[in-house]
Each structure stands twice: as structure tokens, then as C-alpha cells.
């Protein structure tokens, strides 16, 4: 399946999803890549990553952007030539691009039981998971992991610890929103969070304001 959905997260923020069902050859043939992208594509070792990388280019093409409209700074953060903020994520079966007039971070995660094993290492399990069914714990722990990755993509600073510096206001998954808090370098910042689920995947958008 090609283009999957556009979700209007905020008036000036759209989240675009691509479901990656196509063979690698099809994805390669369908986009025109700049030299930088060709080099990066060939450096990616796994087919899953190659497909994710190419699906992002298909999404951009679907939205009227050329591959040359996307550049990266030295940290790996992507930028669009027209000045819009962009954030990118890919995970197995989905690729996503969020485009906004606000600085934002996007993360996709597949809900996998492994997240519950490592949850005590990255989140406050007592606050967020107590009393929930196993399925609810899986969903919520995945949302929280994604929130932390998305906050990291906005802040982009070395030394941020997921368990020690990023926390989330208590929320129910059905609400679709919460607020993340970053306590780092003697400063506290709050980030509005929007999340949705499609199939077995969680999509999180976090805003700087
Ligand atoms: C950068 C990072 C957030 C990417 O997340 P990921 O789940 O591995 O991969 P995703 O598919 O969600 O995101 C990858 C995309 O993020 C974007 N990205 C990469 N580095 C970025 C950065 N510094 N800032 C913003 N966006 C970035 C890129 O667009 C990249 O895709 P592309 O290169 O194909 O265009 C992650 O690799 C990372 O470094 N996390 C921090 C880990 C950490 O400090 N953990 C502390 C635990 S205590």
C-alpha cells in the first residue's frame, strides 16, 4: 500500500503516513535521489531501514517535495527548503513525516512486548502502569518511550537521560494528549504531546510550545 493517511494534529501541523508494503525494488525505482541520499541509502545495512528511508522520500514526493528539498544538519536533524519544520520517523511497517510551522518531534514505535521488560529503565512504571492490563501497559509504555524519543528530537542535546530528565503528566491512552516535562541543565520546559495509534503502531508528535 502506498500513501496511508494524513492526520491534522494542529491547524498548521500535518502528520503524513506511508504504510511500507512494497518490495525494495519498487521503492527505489519510484523516487529520484540526490547524491547525498544515494550514499546514505547504500550505507544502510538492513532492508527495513532502506525501505523506511525510501518510503520517507515517497511521502515527500506525494506532498510535492523533491528529495533535494530535504537537508540534514550535523546532528542528523532534517530541514525542509521552504522553511517549514519537519520531523521524520520510520519503524518496520510505517514511515511518517510531520510538517509544521512549529518546531516539533515525531516518533513512531511498533508495540512490542520487549518494551515492558525495559520500561523500568526509561520510565516511571509506578505512576503510569500500575493497575493496567498487560495490553494497556504495552500501549502506554510504547507511548511513553515514543514521547521521550520525540522530545529528544526537539532538544537534540547530549546528556539527556530518559528516566532522569523527561517525565510525562499522568494520562489515559484514550485522551490522545498529555504534556511532557524536561528537567535538564537547571531548566524546566513543558512540551504538549499528541499521540495516536494505527494498527500496532504508536505515533507521537511533541511540540516545543
Ligand atoms: C535520534 C533518535 C531519536 C532517532 O530515533 P529512532 O527511533 O532511532 O529512529 P526514527 O526512525 O524514529 O528517527 C530517525 C529519524 O530521526 C531524524 N533525526 C536523526 N537525528 C536527529 C536529531 N538529532 N534531531 C532530530 N531528528 C533527528 C532523522 O530524520 C532520522 O531519519 P532519516 O535519517 O532517515 O531522515 C535516536 O536514534 C536517538 O539518538 N535517541 C537518543 C537515545 C538516547 O539518548 N537515549 C537515552 C536513554 S537514557
Coordinates of C-alpha atoms and ligand atoms in Angstrom, one line a residue:
X1 CA 0.0 0.0 0.0
X2 CA 1.4 3.4 -0.8
X3 CA 0.2 6.7 0.9
X4 CA -1.8 5.7 4.0
X5 CA -3.2 8.8 5.7
X6 CA -2.8 12.5 6.6
X7 CA -3.8 13.4 10.2
X8 CA -4.3 17.1 11.2
X9 CA -2.6 17.3 14.5
X10 CA -3.0 21.0 14.8
X11 CA -4.2 23.7 12.3
X12 CA -0.7 24.2 10.9
X13 CA 0.7 20.6 11.6
X14 CA 0.0 17.6 9.4
X15 CA 1.2 14.1 10.1
X16 CA 1.6 12.0 6.9
X17 CA 1.8 8.2 7.0
X18 CA 3.1 5.7 4.5
X19 CA 2.5 2.0 5.0
X20 CA 5.5 0.1 3.8
X21 CA 4.1 -2.9 1.9
X22 CA 6.2 -2.6 -1.3
X23 CA 9.3 -4.5 -2.3
X24 CA 12.6 -2.6 -2.1
X25 CA 13.0 -2.5 -5.9
X26 CA 9.6 -0.7 -6.3
X27 CA 10.6 1.9 -3.7
X28 CA 14.0 2.5 -5.3
X29 CA 12.5 2.8 -8.8
X30 CA 9.8 5.3 -7.7
X31 CA 12.0 8.2 -6.5
X32 CA 14.7 10.5 -7.8
X33 CA 17.5 10.7 -5.2
X34 CA 20.2 13.3 -4.8
X35 CA 23.8 12.1 -4.4
X36 CA 23.7 12.5 -0.6
X37 CA 20.7 10.3 -0.3
X38 CA 22.1 7.6 -2.6
X39 CA 25.2 7.4 -0.5
X40 CA 23.2 7.2 2.7
X41 CA 20.9 4.6 1.2
X42 CA 23.8 2.4 0.3
X43 CA 25.3 2.7 3.8
X44 CA 22.1 1.4 5.4
X45 CA 22.7 -2.3 6.1
X46 CA 19.2 -3.6 6.8
X47 CA 16.4 -3.7 4.2
X48 CA 14.0 -2.5 6.8
X49 CA 16.0 0.7 7.2
X50 CA 16.4 1.1 3.5
X51 CA 12.7 0.8 3.0
X52 CA 12.0 3.3 5.7
X53 CA 14.4 5.8 4.2
X54 CA 12.8 5.4 0.7
X55 CA 9.3 5.5 2.0
X56 CA 10.0 8.9 3.5
X57 CA 11.1 10.1 0.0
X58 CA 7.9 8.7 -1.5
X59 CA 5.9 10.6 1.2
X60 CA 7.7 13.8 0.4
X61 CA 7.2 13.3 -3.3
X62 CA 3.5 12.7 -2.6
X63 CA 3.4 16.1 -0.8
X64 CA 5.1 17.9 -3.7
X65 CA 8.6 18.0 -2.3
X66 CA 11.7 16.7 -4.1
X67 CA 14.4 14.8 -2.3
X68 CA 16.7 17.8 -2.8
X69 CA 14.2 19.9 -0.6
X70 CA 15.3 17.8 2.4
X71 CA 18.7 18.5 4.0
X72 CA 20.3 17.5 7.3
X73 CA 22.4 19.4 9.9
X74 CA 25.4 17.8 11.5
X75 CA 23.3 16.3 14.3
X76 CA 21.2 14.4 11.8
X77 CA 18.1 16.7 12.2
X78 CA 16.2 17.1 8.9
X79 CA 15.2 20.5 7.4
X80 CA 12.9 21.5 4.6
X81 CA 14.0 24.1 2.0
X82 CA 10.7 26.0 2.3
X83 CA 11.3 26.8 5.9
X84 CA 8.6 24.5 7.4
X85 CA 9.7 22.4 10.4
X86 CA 9.9 18.7 9.6
X87 CA 10.4 15.6 11.7
X88 CA 10.8 12.1 10.4
X89 CA 10.4 8.6 11.8
X90 CA 10.2 5.1 10.4
X91 CA 9.7 1.8 12.1
X92 CA 9.2 -1.6 10.2
X93 CA 5.8 -1.2 8.5
X94 CA 5.4 2.6 8.6
X95 CA 7.2 5.7 7.7
X96 CA 5.9 9.1 8.8
X97 CA 6.7 12.8 8.2
X98 CA 5.3 15.6 10.3
X99 CA 5.4 19.1 8.7
X100 CA 4.5 22.2 10.8
X101 CA 5.1 25.9 11.3
X102 CA 6.2 25.0 14.8
X103 CA 9.3 23.1 16.0
X104 CA 8.3 19.5 16.7
X105 CA 9.5 16.0 17.2
X106 CA 7.8 12.9 15.7
X107 CA 8.4 9.3 16.7
X108 CA 6.8 6.0 15.6
X109 CA 7.1 2.8 17.6
X110 CA 5.7 -0.7 16.9
X111 CA 4.1 -2.0 20.1
X112 CA 6.4 -4.9 21.1
X113 CA 6.4 -6.8 24.4
X114 CA 10.1 -6.1 24.9
X115 CA 9.2 -2.5 25.9
X116 CA 7.7 -3.8 29.1
X117 CA 10.9 -5.6 30.0
X118 CA 13.0 -2.4 29.7
X119 CA 10.3 0.0 31.0
X120 CA 11.8 0.4 34.5
X121 CA 15.0 1.6 32.8
X122 CA 13.3 4.6 31.0
X123 CA 10.1 5.5 32.7
X124 CA 8.2 5.8 36.0
X125 CA 6.4 2.5 36.0
X126 CA 4.6 3.1 39.3
X127 CA 2.9 6.3 38.1
X128 CA 2.0 5.1 34.6
X129 CA 1.5 1.4 34.6
X130 CA 0.1 0.3 38.0
X131 CA -3.4 -1.3 37.8
X132 CA -3.4 -1.7 34.0
X133 CA -4.0 -4.8 31.9
X134 CA -1.0 -6.2 30.0
X135 CA -2.3 -4.8 26.8
X136 CA -2.8 -1.4 28.3
X137 CA 0.7 -1.5 29.8
X138 CA 2.1 -2.3 26.4
X139 CA 0.3 0.5 24.7
X140 CA 1.2 3.1 27.4
X141 CA 4.8 2.1 27.8
X142 CA 5.2 2.4 24.0
X143 CA 3.6 5.8 24.0
X144 CA 6.0 7.0 26.8
X145 CA 9.1 5.6 25.0
X146 CA 8.0 7.5 21.9
X147 CA 7.4 10.7 23.8
X148 CA 10.9 10.6 25.1
X149 CA 12.4 10.0 21.6
X150 CA 10.3 12.8 20.2
X151 CA 11.4 15.2 23.0
X152 CA 14.9 14.2 22.2
X153 CA 14.4 15.1 18.5
X154 CA 13.3 18.6 19.5
X155 CA 16.0 19.3 22.1
X156 CA 18.8 17.4 20.4
X157 CA 21.2 17.8 23.3
X158 CA 23.7 15.3 24.5
X159 CA 23.3 14.2 28.1
X160 CA 19.5 14.0 28.2
X161 CA 18.5 10.9 30.3
X162 CA 15.1 9.5 29.5
X163 CA 14.4 8.3 33.1
X164 CA 16.0 11.2 34.9
X165 CA 15.2 14.2 32.8
X166 CA 12.0 13.5 30.9
X167 CA 8.7 12.9 32.6
X168 CA 5.0 12.8 31.5
X169 CA 1.9 14.1 33.1
X170 CA -0.4 11.2 34.0
X171 CA -2.7 10.4 31.1
X172 CA -5.1 7.8 29.7
X173 CA -4.3 6.5 26.2
X174 CA -7.8 7.3 25.0
X175 CA -7.2 11.0 25.7
X176 CA -4.6 11.2 22.9
X177 CA -2.8 14.1 24.6
X178 CA -0.5 14.8 27.5
X179 CA 2.3 17.1 28.5
X180 CA 6.0 16.1 28.7
X181 CA 8.4 17.8 31.1
X182 CA 12.1 18.2 30.6
X183 CA 14.3 19.0 33.6
X184 CA 17.7 19.5 32.2
X185 CA 20.6 21.8 32.9
X186 CA 18.8 23.7 35.7
X187 CA 15.8 24.5 33.4
X188 CA 12.3 23.1 33.2
X189 CA 10.4 23.0 29.9
X190 CA 7.0 21.7 29.1
X191 CA 6.0 20.1 25.7
X192 CA 2.4 19.4 24.5
X193 CA 2.1 15.9 23.3
X194 CA -0.3 14.4 20.8
X195 CA -0.4 10.6 20.1
X196 CA -2.5 8.2 18.0
X197 CA -2.5 4.5 17.3
X198 CA -2.8 2.9 13.9
X199 CA -2.7 -0.9 13.7
X200 CA 0.0 -2.0 16.2
X201 CA 1.9 1.3 15.9
X202 CA 2.1 4.4 18.1
X203 CA 2.7 7.8 16.5
X204 CA 3.7 10.7 18.8
X205 CA 4.1 14.4 18.0
X206 CA 5.7 16.6 20.6
X207 CA 5.7 20.4 20.3
X208 CA 8.2 22.9 21.6
X209 CA 5.4 25.2 22.8
Ligands
LIG1 C1 17.8 10.4 17.0 C2 16.9 9.3 17.5 C3 15.9 9.9 18.5 C4 16.2 8.6 16.3 O1 15.2 7.8 16.8 P1 15.0 6.3 16.2 O2 13.8 5.7 16.9 O3 16.3 5.6 16.2 O4 14.6 6.4 14.7 P2 13.4 7.1 14.0 O5 13.1 6.4 12.8 O6 12.3 7.4 14.9 O7 14.0 8.5 13.6 C5 15.0 8.6 12.6 C6 15.0 10.0 12.0 O8 15.2 11.0 13.0 C7 15.7 12.1 12.4 N1 16.9 12.5 13.3 C8 18.1 11.9 13.4 N2 18.8 12.6 14.3 C9 18.1 13.6 14.7 C10 18.3 14.7 15.7 N3 19.5 14.8 16.3 N4 17.3 15.6 15.9 C11 16.2 15.5 15.3 N5 15.9 14.5 14.4 C12 16.8 13.6 14.1 C13 16.2 11.7 11.0 O9 15.3 12.3 10.1 C14 16.1 10.2 11.0 O10 15.6 9.6 9.8 P3 16.4 9.8 8.4 O11 17.8 10.0 8.8 O12 16.1 8.5 7.7 O13 15.8 11.0 7.8 C15 17.6 8.2 18.3 O14 18.4 7.5 17.4 C16 18.5 8.7 19.4 O15 19.6 9.0 19.3 N6 17.9 8.7 20.6 C17 18.5 9.2 21.8 C18 18.9 8.0 22.6 C19 19.2 8.4 24.0 O16 19.8 9.4 24.3 N7 18.6 7.7 24.9 C20 18.8 7.9 26.3 C21 18.3 6.8 27.0 S1 18.5 7.0 28.7

